[in-house]
mmCIF file of C-alpha atoms and ligand atoms in Angstrom:
data_model
loop_
_atom_site.group_PDB
_atom_site.id
_atom_site.type_symbol
_atom_site.label_atom_id
_atom_site.label_comp_id
_atom_site.label_asym_id
_atom_site.label_seq_id
_atom_site.Cartn_x
_atom_site.Cartn_y
_atom_site.Cartn_z
ATOM 1 C CA MET A 43 -25.865 -56.465 -15.025
ATOM 2 C CA GLU A 44 -26.162 -53.027 -13.453
ATOM 3 C CA ILE A 45 -25.239 -52.513 -9.798
ATOM 4 C CA VAL A 46 -26.727 -49.465 -8.070
ATOM 5 C CA ILE A 47 -25.484 -48.555 -4.592
ATOM 6 C CA VAL A 48 -27.886 -46.406 -2.582
ATOM 7 C CA PRO A 49 -27.525 -44.975 0.938
ATOM 8 C CA ASP A 50 -30.244 -46.988 2.672
ATOM 9 C CA PRO A 51 -33.332 -49.216 2.230
ATOM 10 C CA ALA A 52 -35.691 -46.228 1.929
ATOM 11 C CA ALA A 53 -33.683 -44.838 -1.014
ATOM 12 C CA ALA A 54 -33.730 -48.289 -2.615
ATOM 13 C CA GLY A 55 -37.491 -48.473 -2.211
ATOM 14 C CA GLU A 56 -37.953 -45.064 -3.865
ATOM 15 C CA LEU A 57 -35.651 -45.889 -6.763
ATOM 16 C CA ILE A 58 -37.334 -49.203 -7.592
ATOM 17 C CA ALA A 59 -40.852 -47.811 -7.069
ATOM 18 C CA ALA A 60 -39.963 -45.020 -9.527
ATOM 19 C CA ALA A 61 -38.884 -47.621 -12.103
ATOM 20 C CA ILE A 62 -42.164 -49.518 -11.581
ATOM 21 C CA THR A 63 -44.072 -46.238 -11.950
ATOM 22 C CA ASP A 64 -42.345 -45.673 -15.319
ATOM 23 C CA LEU A 65 -43.181 -49.226 -16.384
ATOM 24 C CA LEU A 66 -46.866 -48.870 -15.470
ATOM 25 C CA THR A 67 -47.034 -45.520 -17.244
ATOM 26 C CA ASP A 68 -45.777 -47.154 -20.465
ATOM 27 C CA LYS A 69 -47.679 -50.414 -19.950
ATOM 28 C CA PRO A 70 -50.573 -50.027 -17.482
ATOM 29 C CA GLU A 71 -51.425 -53.749 -17.512
ATOM 30 C CA ALA A 72 -47.826 -54.857 -16.831
ATOM 31 C CA LEU A 73 -47.336 -58.081 -14.869
ATOM 32 C CA LEU A 74 -45.256 -57.307 -11.781
ATOM 33 C CA GLY A 75 -43.555 -60.234 -10.034
ATOM 34 C CA VAL A 76 -43.167 -59.702 -6.310
ATOM 35 C CA ALA A 77 -40.961 -61.288 -3.677
ATOM 36 C CA THR A 78 -41.937 -61.555 -0.023
ATOM 37 C CA GLY A 79 -39.739 -61.262 3.074
ATOM 38 C CA SER A 80 -38.546 -58.051 4.710
ATOM 39 C CA THR A 81 -36.306 -56.551 2.036
ATOM 40 C CA PRO A 82 -38.870 -55.428 -0.570
ATOM 41 C CA LEU A 83 -41.235 -53.759 1.932
ATOM 42 C CA PRO A 84 -39.849 -50.222 1.268
ATOM 43 C CA ILE A 85 -40.701 -50.719 -2.424
ATOM 44 C CA TYR A 86 -44.285 -51.694 -1.617
ATOM 45 C CA GLN A 87 -44.627 -48.807 0.837
ATOM 46 C CA SER A 88 -43.411 -46.330 -1.779
ATOM 47 C CA LEU A 89 -45.758 -47.792 -4.415
ATOM 48 C CA ALA A 90 -48.712 -47.491 -2.022
ATOM 49 C CA ALA A 91 -47.782 -43.867 -1.216
ATOM 50 C CA ARG A 92 -47.602 -43.066 -4.950
ATOM 51 C CA VAL A 93 -51.059 -44.550 -5.514
ATOM 52 C CA ALA A 94 -52.440 -42.652 -2.505
ATOM 53 C CA ASP A 95 -51.154 -39.250 -3.676
ATOM 54 C CA GLY A 96 -51.921 -39.783 -7.363
ATOM 55 C CA ARG A 97 -48.372 -40.136 -8.726
ATOM 56 C CA LEU A 98 -49.110 -43.709 -9.795
ATOM 57 C CA ASP A 99 -52.151 -45.256 -11.423
ATOM 58 C CA ALA A 100 -51.747 -48.978 -10.728
ATOM 59 C CA SER A 101 -55.391 -49.820 -11.357
ATOM 60 C CA ARG A 102 -54.657 -52.075 -14.340
ATOM 61 C CA ALA A 103 -51.474 -53.673 -12.971
ATOM 62 C CA ARG A 104 -51.279 -57.414 -12.467
ATOM 63 C CA ILE A 105 -49.309 -58.976 -9.624
ATOM 64 C CA CYS A 106 -47.747 -62.442 -9.435
ATOM 65 C CA GLN A 107 -46.048 -64.415 -6.725
ATOM 66 C CA LEU A 108 -42.492 -65.729 -6.826
ATOM 67 C CA ASP A 109 -42.900 -68.596 -4.400
ATOM 68 C CA GLU A 110 -45.188 -70.137 -1.803
ATOM 69 C CA TYR A 111 -44.931 -72.397 1.229
ATOM 70 C CA VAL A 112 -46.364 -75.864 0.801
ATOM 71 C CA GLY A 113 -48.961 -76.983 3.295
ATOM 72 C CA LEU A 114 -49.799 -73.853 5.279
ATOM 73 C CA PRO A 115 -53.582 -73.782 5.761
ATOM 74 C CA ALA A 116 -55.476 -71.503 3.342
ATOM 75 C CA GLY A 117 -55.590 -67.978 4.753
ATOM 76 C CA HIS A 118 -52.616 -68.530 7.108
ATOM 77 C CA PRO A 119 -51.231 -64.989 7.694
ATOM 78 C CA GLU A 120 -47.702 -66.077 6.710
ATOM 79 C CA SER A 121 -48.658 -67.892 3.512
ATOM 80 C CA TYR A 122 -47.083 -65.856 0.757
ATOM 81 C CA ARG A 123 -50.475 -65.455 -0.877
ATOM 82 C CA SER A 124 -51.719 -63.725 2.312
ATOM 83 C CA VAL A 125 -48.536 -61.645 2.546
ATOM 84 C CA VAL A 126 -48.731 -60.446 -1.076
ATOM 85 C CA LEU A 127 -52.440 -59.650 -0.775
ATOM 86 C CA ARG A 128 -51.773 -57.700 2.456
ATOM 87 C CA GLU A 129 -48.527 -55.913 1.459
ATOM 88 C CA VAL A 130 -49.037 -55.321 -2.256
ATOM 89 C CA VAL A 131 -52.439 -56.093 -3.770
ATOM 90 C CA GLU A 132 -54.670 -54.335 -1.217
ATOM 91 C CA PRO A 133 -52.453 -51.235 -0.670
ATOM 92 C CA LEU A 134 -52.390 -50.710 -4.456
ATOM 93 C CA GLY A 135 -56.185 -50.798 -4.525
ATOM 94 C CA LEU A 136 -56.243 -54.047 -6.521
ATOM 95 C CA THR A 137 -58.256 -57.209 -5.931
ATOM 96 C CA GLU A 138 -57.503 -60.931 -6.124
ATOM 97 C CA ASP A 139 -58.665 -60.772 -9.769
ATOM 98 C CA SER A 140 -55.355 -59.083 -10.630
ATOM 99 C CA PHE A 141 -53.309 -61.669 -8.763
ATOM 100 C CA LEU A 142 -51.608 -64.888 -9.840
ATOM 101 C CA GLY A 143 -49.939 -67.370 -7.505
ATOM 102 C CA PRO A 144 -49.182 -71.074 -7.134
ATOM 103 C CA ASP A 145 -51.446 -73.271 -4.994
ATOM 104 C CA GLY A 146 -49.365 -74.436 -2.039
ATOM 105 C CA ASN A 147 -52.268 -76.531 -0.801
ATOM 106 C CA ALA A 148 -52.928 -78.485 -3.975
ATOM 107 C CA GLU A 149 -53.298 -82.236 -3.628
ATOM 108 C CA ASP A 150 -50.934 -82.603 -6.561
ATOM 109 C CA ILE A 151 -48.129 -80.122 -5.870
ATOM 110 C CA ALA A 152 -46.112 -81.153 -8.934
ATOM 111 C CA ALA A 153 -49.098 -80.424 -11.176
ATOM 112 C CA ALA A 154 -49.772 -77.118 -9.382
ATOM 113 C CA ALA A 155 -46.187 -76.021 -10.055
ATOM 114 C CA ILE A 156 -46.436 -76.867 -13.756
ATOM 115 C CA ALA A 157 -49.813 -75.110 -13.921
ATOM 116 C CA TYR A 158 -48.286 -71.955 -12.420
ATOM 117 C CA ASP A 159 -45.477 -71.884 -14.971
ATOM 118 C CA ARG A 160 -48.107 -72.207 -17.709
ATOM 119 C CA ALA A 161 -50.280 -69.480 -16.154
ATOM 120 C CA LEU A 162 -47.336 -67.060 -16.164
ATOM 121 C CA ALA A 163 -46.671 -67.755 -19.832
ATOM 122 C CA GLU A 164 -50.361 -67.405 -20.705
ATOM 123 C CA ALA A 165 -50.437 -64.069 -18.874
ATOM 124 C CA GLY A 166 -47.791 -62.844 -21.331
ATOM 125 C CA GLY A 167 -44.776 -63.295 -19.045
ATOM 126 C CA VAL A 168 -43.499 -61.196 -16.177
ATOM 127 C CA ASP A 169 -42.517 -57.633 -17.114
ATOM 128 C CA LEU A 170 -40.540 -56.790 -13.987
ATOM 129 C CA GLN A 171 -39.607 -59.300 -11.298
ATOM 130 C CA ILE A 172 -38.560 -58.051 -7.869
ATOM 131 C CA LEU A 173 -36.136 -60.426 -6.156
ATOM 132 C CA GLY A 174 -34.569 -60.621 -2.726
ATOM 133 C CA ILE A 175 -31.541 -62.772 -1.958
ATOM 134 C CA GLY A 176 -31.047 -65.321 0.802
ATOM 135 C CA THR A 177 -27.957 -65.316 2.992
ATOM 136 C CA ASP A 178 -27.075 -68.529 1.117
ATOM 137 C CA GLY A 179 -27.474 -66.835 -2.283
ATOM 138 C CA HIS A 180 -30.946 -68.173 -3.108
ATOM 139 C CA ILE A 181 -33.379 -66.327 -5.357
ATOM 140 C CA GLY A 182 -37.011 -67.269 -5.055
ATOM 141 C CA PHE A 183 -36.509 -70.434 -3.053
ATOM 142 C CA ASN A 184 -33.974 -71.886 -5.438
ATOM 143 C CA GLU A 185 -31.542 -73.063 -2.830
ATOM 144 C CA PRO A 186 -27.833 -73.687 -3.585
ATOM 145 C CA CYS A 187 -27.253 -76.223 -6.387
ATOM 146 C CA SER A 188 -30.671 -75.629 -7.959
ATOM 147 C CA SER A 189 -30.478 -76.144 -11.699
ATOM 148 C CA LEU A 190 -29.845 -72.871 -13.489
ATOM 149 C CA SER A 191 -32.521 -73.886 -16.016
ATOM 150 C CA SER A 192 -35.073 -75.093 -13.456
ATOM 151 C CA ARG A 193 -38.810 -74.524 -13.877
ATOM 152 C CA THR A 194 -41.396 -73.893 -11.169
ATOM 153 C CA ARG A 195 -41.376 -76.898 -8.847
ATOM 154 C CA ILE A 196 -41.263 -78.064 -5.235
ATOM 155 C CA LYS A 197 -38.049 -77.387 -3.311
ATOM 156 C CA THR A 198 -36.835 -78.204 0.195
ATOM 157 C CA LEU A 199 -35.661 -75.221 2.252
ATOM 158 C CA THR A 200 -32.190 -75.355 3.777
ATOM 159 C CA ARG A 201 -31.956 -75.272 7.540
ATOM 160 C CA GLN A 202 -30.406 -71.777 7.247
ATOM 161 C CA THR A 203 -33.400 -70.441 5.301
ATOM 162 C CA ARG A 204 -35.814 -71.951 7.840
ATOM 163 C CA VAL A 205 -33.782 -70.306 10.642
ATOM 164 C CA ASP A 206 -33.843 -66.970 8.730
ATOM 165 C CA ASN A 207 -37.633 -67.186 8.239
ATOM 166 C CA ALA A 208 -38.457 -68.369 11.764
ATOM 167 C CA ARG A 209 -38.954 -64.705 12.756
ATOM 168 C CA PHE A 210 -42.301 -64.753 10.930
ATOM 169 C CA PHE A 211 -43.549 -67.737 12.970
ATOM 170 C CA ASP A 212 -43.795 -68.619 16.678
ATOM 171 C CA SER A 213 -40.968 -71.156 16.335
ATOM 172 C CA ILE A 214 -38.757 -72.734 13.688
ATOM 173 C CA ASP A 215 -40.816 -75.927 13.918
ATOM 174 C CA GLN A 216 -43.695 -74.053 12.293
ATOM 175 C CA VAL A 217 -41.637 -73.023 9.235
ATOM 176 C CA PRO A 218 -42.592 -75.395 6.424
ATOM 177 C CA HIS A 219 -39.837 -77.545 4.922
ATOM 178 C CA HIS A 220 -41.221 -77.321 1.409
ATOM 179 C CA VAL A 221 -42.100 -74.559 -1.036
ATOM 180 C CA ILE A 222 -43.226 -74.114 -4.612
ATOM 181 C CA THR A 223 -40.843 -71.692 -6.269
ATOM 182 C CA GLN A 224 -40.470 -70.267 -9.719
ATOM 183 C CA GLY A 225 -37.407 -71.998 -11.138
ATOM 184 C CA ILE A 226 -34.273 -70.110 -12.102
ATOM 185 C CA GLY A 227 -35.120 -70.713 -15.754
ATOM 186 C CA THR A 228 -38.601 -69.319 -15.102
ATOM 187 C CA ILE A 229 -37.230 -66.254 -13.301
ATOM 188 C CA LEU A 230 -34.796 -65.576 -16.149
ATOM 189 C CA GLU A 231 -37.768 -65.267 -18.542
ATOM 190 C CA ALA A 232 -38.957 -62.051 -16.869
ATOM 191 C CA ARG A 233 -38.161 -59.030 -19.041
ATOM 192 C CA HIS A 234 -36.450 -57.085 -16.248
ATOM 193 C CA LEU A 235 -35.019 -58.529 -13.034
ATOM 194 C CA VAL A 236 -34.545 -56.187 -10.085
ATOM 195 C CA LEU A 237 -32.775 -57.734 -7.110
ATOM 196 C CA LEU A 238 -32.743 -55.733 -3.892
ATOM 197 C CA ALA A 239 -30.403 -56.550 -1.014
ATOM 198 C CA THR A 240 -29.994 -54.509 2.149
ATOM 199 C CA GLY A 241 -27.966 -55.010 5.308
ATOM 200 C CA GLU A 242 -24.579 -56.447 6.197
ATOM 201 C CA ALA A 243 -25.949 -59.996 6.415
ATOM 202 C CA LYS A 244 -26.434 -60.008 2.628
ATOM 203 C CA ALA A 245 -22.996 -58.572 1.720
ATOM 204 C CA GLU A 246 -21.259 -61.884 1.115
ATOM 205 C CA ALA A 247 -24.092 -63.376 -0.937
ATOM 206 C CA VAL A 248 -24.235 -60.191 -3.049
ATOM 207 C CA ALA A 249 -20.473 -60.229 -3.703
ATOM 208 C CA LEU A 250 -20.568 -63.893 -4.730
ATOM 209 C CA ALA A 251 -23.589 -63.381 -6.986
ATOM 210 C CA VAL A 252 -22.258 -60.252 -8.702
ATOM 211 C CA GLU A 253 -18.487 -60.762 -8.808
ATOM 212 C CA GLY A 254 -18.133 -64.520 -8.404
ATOM 213 C CA PRO A 255 -18.365 -67.128 -11.141
ATOM 214 C CA LEU A 256 -21.705 -68.265 -12.550
ATOM 215 C CA ALA A 257 -22.413 -71.275 -10.357
ATOM 216 C CA ALA A 258 -25.460 -73.236 -9.249
ATOM 217 C CA VAL A 259 -24.091 -73.129 -5.715
ATOM 218 C CA VAL A 260 -24.856 -69.368 -5.758
ATOM 219 C CA PRO A 261 -28.277 -69.312 -7.461
ATOM 220 C CA ALA A 262 -28.367 -65.492 -7.669
ATOM 221 C CA SER A 263 -25.291 -65.615 -9.927
ATOM 222 C CA ALA A 264 -27.780 -66.661 -12.651
ATOM 223 C CA LEU A 265 -28.587 -62.943 -13.008
ATOM 224 C CA GLN A 266 -25.276 -62.730 -14.878
ATOM 225 C CA LEU A 267 -27.063 -64.531 -17.745
ATOM 226 C CA HIS A 268 -29.869 -61.963 -18.038
ATOM 227 C CA GLN A 269 -29.794 -59.077 -20.501
ATOM 228 C CA HIS A 270 -31.611 -56.653 -18.184
ATOM 229 C CA ALA A 271 -30.744 -57.340 -14.562
ATOM 230 C CA THR A 272 -30.452 -54.580 -11.979
ATOM 231 C CA VAL A 273 -28.997 -55.184 -8.522
ATOM 232 C CA VAL A 274 -29.829 -52.462 -6.019
ATOM 233 C CA VAL A 275 -27.867 -52.590 -2.763
ATOM 234 C CA ASP A 276 -27.538 -50.322 0.227
ATOM 235 C CA GLU A 277 -24.089 -49.419 1.573
ATOM 236 C CA ALA A 278 -24.078 -52.326 4.037
ATOM 237 C CA ALA A 279 -24.976 -54.952 1.431
ATOM 238 C CA ALA A 280 -22.390 -53.415 -0.954
ATOM 239 C CA SER A 281 -19.620 -53.588 1.639
ATOM 240 C CA LYS A 282 -17.913 -56.686 0.159
ATOM 241 C CA LEU A 283 -18.015 -55.623 -3.499
ATOM 242 C CA LYS A 284 -14.477 -55.205 -4.863
ATOM 243 C CA LEU A 285 -15.754 -53.138 -7.807
ATOM 244 C CA ALA A 286 -17.933 -50.819 -5.691
ATOM 245 C CA GLY A 287 -16.013 -47.730 -6.882
ATOM 246 C CA TYR A 288 -16.594 -48.632 -10.526
ATOM 247 C CA PHE A 289 -20.289 -49.323 -9.901
ATOM 248 C CA ARG A 290 -20.689 -45.934 -8.191
ATOM 249 C CA ASP A 291 -18.904 -44.076 -11.019
ATOM 250 C CA THR A 292 -20.967 -45.840 -13.661
ATOM 251 C CA TYR A 293 -24.285 -45.016 -12.021
ATOM 252 C CA ALA A 294 -23.257 -41.404 -11.313
ATOM 253 C CA ALA A 295 -22.434 -40.917 -15.010
ATOM 254 C CA LYS A 296 -25.584 -42.643 -16.294
ATOM 255 C CA PRO A 297 -27.830 -40.533 -18.534
ATOM 256 C CA ALA A 298 -31.068 -39.851 -16.617
ATOM 257 C CA TRP A 299 -33.241 -40.860 -19.589
ATOM 258 C CA GLN A 300 -31.996 -44.458 -19.331
ATOM 259 C CA GLY A 301 -33.836 -45.143 -16.076
ATOM 260 C CA LEU A 302 -33.089 -48.474 -14.424
HETATM 261 C C1 LIG B 78 -39.299 -64.585 -0.854
HETATM 262 C C2 LIG B 78 -38.134 -65.036 -1.581
HETATM 263 C C3 LIG B 78 -36.801 -65.118 -0.913
HETATM 264 C C4 LIG B 78 -36.442 -63.858 -0.130
HETATM 265 C C5 LIG B 78 -35.096 -64.041 0.569
HETATM 266 C C6 LIG B 78 -34.705 -62.815 1.363
HETATM 267 O O1 LIG B 78 -40.426 -64.540 -1.706
HETATM 268 O O2 LIG B 78 -38.237 -65.373 -2.718
HETATM 269 O O3 LIG B 78 -35.820 -65.368 -1.893
HETATM 270 O O4 LIG B 78 -36.385 -62.789 -1.030
HETATM 271 O O5 LIG B 78 -35.163 -65.152 1.396
HETATM 272 O O6 LIG B 78 -35.629 -62.613 2.390
HETATM 273 P P1 LIG B 78 -35.573 -61.290 3.294
HETATM 274 O O7 LIG B 78 -35.892 -60.157 2.375
HETATM 275 O O8 LIG B 78 -36.642 -61.482 4.324
HETATM 276 O O9 LIG B 78 -34.209 -61.217 3.829
#
């Protein structure tokens, strides 16, 4: 696992967008897995700016969702499908044809989750998956004690996650209790995992995930099992890392040709 400490969220966005630009240059039809929430927005803004000024041709890219609320009406502005279309697909000049996501309104949610796992495999697998991290250490919506080999399925959000996400709704009562999320086993199948964490509120979860033991109680610690996992943190989110000095030295001495 590589840990990269950057000054601020804007620098993180530039760094990860540059890595995605390299990926799409090598593989224009790459499947890019995207997280929602506030943290990855600087990445999406940098990608959109690169498309606008011609540094990035994303016209053949494919985009897939990490997770989705269950039961929000189709077209609800806070459904993750709507968010990804608004924040990623449209700004990159893509259409829904390039987009894959689970159906949070399916009559048979269990079947919809299995179908999404199959669709990802049939699409050739995710090339680069962007992840955020919850204050409780979740990735996707794999809450603490999710199986480390779990597949895409329905999960129940913790009260803390519903409190954290209430800012996107008029009140916490409107935050759904249930989600479909890629499982940890599913996430680990992506070829490159890039987790971004910014802000002091994420510092403890980051330290546990990176320097703590592999444990289902900290789902993000599953990145320790992956052969190509990159954790990008700003100074605030890095503030509880005991090995921060080592991580800084390692990145400073990294040959430029290696990329992320
Ligand atoms: C969202 C997702 C979640 C978020 C996490 C952090 O698709 O999978 O794991 O990444 O809850 O959310 P923010 O970035 O809003 O702090």
